[in-house]
């Protein structure tokens, strides 16, 4: 199956600018790009995507603060500015 997507001026001028995400586990900084439309369909509320060990993780806003993240869950939480995000790994099957 081939996935096709119609682009418009609104798609090209994404309201989510690129940013720097800071990992809540180790403080590493990574580039965060706007999530692609297929990623947003998979992850409701997904705004950004970061690469973790070569795999895309979609970031969506999370409730709480960095201090309220449960032990063992910090690795998939990031901050962008003063906003907290949680991540979900995504991928596509290759035909």
PDB file of C-alpha atoms in Angstrom:
ATOM      1  CA  UNK A   1       0.000   0.000   0.000  1.00  0.00           C
ATOM      2  CA  UNK A   2       1.298   3.427  -0.916  1.00  0.00           C
ATOM      3  CA  UNK A   3       0.511   6.271   1.453  1.00  0.00           C
ATOM      4  CA  UNK A   4      -0.153   9.605  -0.219  1.00  0.00           C
ATOM      5  CA  UNK A   5      -0.591  12.943   1.461  1.00  0.00           C
ATOM      6  CA  UNK A   6      -1.816  16.208   0.020  1.00  0.00           C
ATOM      7  CA  UNK A   7       0.324  19.153   1.045  1.00  0.00           C
ATOM      8  CA  UNK A   8      -1.001  22.641   1.484  1.00  0.00           C
ATOM      9  CA  UNK A   9       0.468  25.960   2.466  1.00  0.00           C
ATOM     10  CA  UNK A  10      -0.743  25.244   6.015  1.00  0.00           C
ATOM     11  CA  UNK A  11       1.166  21.953   6.079  1.00  0.00           C
ATOM     12  CA  UNK A  12       4.364  23.621   4.906  1.00  0.00           C
ATOM     13  CA  UNK A  13       4.036  26.478   7.403  1.00  0.00           C
ATOM     14  CA  UNK A  14       3.753  24.249  10.452  1.00  0.00           C
ATOM     15  CA  UNK A  15       2.608  26.022  13.646  1.00  0.00           C
ATOM     16  CA  UNK A  16       5.159  23.977  15.637  1.00  0.00           C
ATOM     17  CA  UNK A  17       8.667  25.371  15.130  1.00  0.00           C
ATOM     18  CA  UNK A  18      11.790  23.197  15.537  1.00  0.00           C
ATOM     19  CA  UNK A  19      13.082  23.206  19.114  1.00  0.00           C
ATOM     20  CA  UNK A  20      15.603  21.655  21.478  1.00  0.00           C
ATOM     21  CA  UNK A  21      14.310  18.905  23.776  1.00  0.00           C
ATOM     22  CA  UNK A  22      16.047  18.044  27.045  1.00  0.00           C
ATOM     23  CA  UNK A  23      15.841  14.444  28.268  1.00  0.00           C
ATOM     24  CA  UNK A  24      14.587  14.204  31.860  1.00  0.00           C
ATOM     25  CA  UNK A  25      16.738  11.115  32.512  1.00  0.00           C
ATOM     26  CA  UNK A  26      20.210  12.419  31.701  1.00  0.00           C
ATOM     27  CA  UNK A  27      19.839  16.058  30.624  1.00  0.00           C
ATOM     28  CA  UNK A  28      20.993  15.352  27.062  1.00  0.00           C
ATOM     29  CA  UNK A  29      19.813  17.848  24.466  1.00  0.00           C
ATOM     30  CA  UNK A  30      18.409  16.761  21.102  1.00  0.00           C
ATOM     31  CA  UNK A  31      16.805  18.538  18.169  1.00  0.00           C
ATOM     32  CA  UNK A  32      13.017  18.244  18.107  1.00  0.00           C
ATOM     33  CA  UNK A  33      11.232  18.669  14.785  1.00  0.00           C
ATOM     34  CA  UNK A  34       7.505  19.050  14.181  1.00  0.00           C
ATOM     35  CA  UNK A  35       5.823  15.619  14.092  1.00  0.00           C
ATOM     36  CA  UNK A  36       4.814  14.484  10.617  1.00  0.00           C
ATOM     37  CA  UNK A  37       1.117  13.975   9.881  1.00  0.00           C
ATOM     38  CA  UNK A  38       1.376  10.147   9.886  1.00  0.00           C
ATOM     39  CA  UNK A  39       3.010  10.362  13.316  1.00  0.00           C
ATOM     40  CA  UNK A  40       0.226  12.603  14.588  1.00  0.00           C
ATOM     41  CA  UNK A  41      -2.328  10.055  13.386  1.00  0.00           C
ATOM     42  CA  UNK A  42      -0.577   7.378  15.467  1.00  0.00           C
ATOM     43  CA  UNK A  43       0.046   9.492  18.570  1.00  0.00           C
ATOM     44  CA  UNK A  44      -2.878  11.681  19.547  1.00  0.00           C
ATOM     45  CA  UNK A  45      -1.631  15.113  20.555  1.00  0.00           C
ATOM     46  CA  UNK A  46       1.850  14.478  19.123  1.00  0.00           C
ATOM     47  CA  UNK A  47       3.674  17.741  18.498  1.00  0.00           C
ATOM     48  CA  UNK A  48       7.366  16.950  18.109  1.00  0.00           C
ATOM     49  CA  UNK A  49       9.611  14.076  17.072  1.00  0.00           C
ATOM     50  CA  UNK A  50      13.101  13.314  18.397  1.00  0.00           C
ATOM     51  CA  UNK A  51      15.518  10.606  17.329  1.00  0.00           C
ATOM     52  CA  UNK A  52      16.528   8.139  20.057  1.00  0.00           C
ATOM     53  CA  UNK A  53      19.193   5.632  18.993  1.00  0.00           C
ATOM     54  CA  UNK A  54      18.036   6.127  15.387  1.00  0.00           C
ATOM     55  CA  UNK A  55      14.343   5.553  16.164  1.00  0.00           C
ATOM     56  CA  UNK A  56      11.658   8.263  16.011  1.00  0.00           C
ATOM     57  CA  UNK A  57       9.901   9.101  19.278  1.00  0.00           C
ATOM     58  CA  UNK A  58       6.850  11.347  19.077  1.00  0.00           C
ATOM     59  CA  UNK A  59       6.463  13.779  21.957  1.00  0.00           C
ATOM     60  CA  UNK A  60       3.070  14.832  23.270  1.00  0.00           C
ATOM     61  CA  UNK A  61       2.279  17.162  26.175  1.00  0.00           C
ATOM     62  CA  UNK A  62       2.311  15.433  29.572  1.00  0.00           C
ATOM     63  CA  UNK A  63       0.578  16.320  32.805  1.00  0.00           C
ATOM     64  CA  UNK A  64       2.593  17.195  35.858  1.00  0.00           C
ATOM     65  CA  UNK A  65       6.120  18.469  36.213  1.00  0.00           C
ATOM     66  CA  UNK A  66       9.564  16.982  35.860  1.00  0.00           C
ATOM     67  CA  UNK A  67       9.539  16.328  39.622  1.00  0.00           C
ATOM     68  CA  UNK A  68       6.332  14.242  39.407  1.00  0.00           C
ATOM     69  CA  UNK A  69       7.648  11.744  36.819  1.00  0.00           C
ATOM     70  CA  UNK A  70       7.554   8.262  38.432  1.00  0.00           C
ATOM     71  CA  UNK A  71      10.850   6.448  38.988  1.00  0.00           C
ATOM     72  CA  UNK A  72      11.837   4.415  35.954  1.00  0.00           C
ATOM     73  CA  UNK A  73       9.876   6.591  33.504  1.00  0.00           C
ATOM     74  CA  UNK A  74      12.221   9.547  33.050  1.00  0.00           C
ATOM     75  CA  UNK A  75      13.850   8.119  29.894  1.00  0.00           C
ATOM     76  CA  UNK A  76      10.842   8.888  27.689  1.00  0.00           C
ATOM     77  CA  UNK A  77      10.085  12.313  29.152  1.00  0.00           C
ATOM     78  CA  UNK A  78      11.510  15.521  27.725  1.00  0.00           C
ATOM     79  CA  UNK A  79      11.140  19.205  28.376  1.00  0.00           C
ATOM     80  CA  UNK A  80      10.923  21.814  25.651  1.00  0.00           C
ATOM     81  CA  UNK A  81      11.103  25.261  27.174  1.00  0.00           C
ATOM     82  CA  UNK A  82       9.091  24.916  30.362  1.00  0.00           C
ATOM     83  CA  UNK A  83       6.675  22.297  28.951  1.00  0.00           C
ATOM     84  CA  UNK A  84       6.835  18.580  29.840  1.00  0.00           C
ATOM     85  CA  UNK A  85       6.361  15.939  27.118  1.00  0.00           C
ATOM     86  CA  UNK A  86       6.126  12.163  27.143  1.00  0.00           C
ATOM     87  CA  UNK A  87       7.305  10.119  24.184  1.00  0.00           C
ATOM     88  CA  UNK A  88       5.987   7.200  22.160  1.00  0.00           C
ATOM     89  CA  UNK A  89       8.177   5.326  19.686  1.00  0.00           C
ATOM     90  CA  UNK A  90       6.683   5.034  16.187  1.00  0.00           C
ATOM     91  CA  UNK A  91       7.680   3.394  12.945  1.00  0.00           C
ATOM     92  CA  UNK A  92       6.407   2.271   9.578  1.00  0.00           C
ATOM     93  CA  UNK A  93       6.425  -1.171   8.077  1.00  0.00           C
ATOM     94  CA  UNK A  94       8.543  -1.404   4.950  1.00  0.00           C
ATOM     95  CA  UNK A  95       6.887  -2.983   1.959  1.00  0.00           C
TER      96      UNK A  95
END
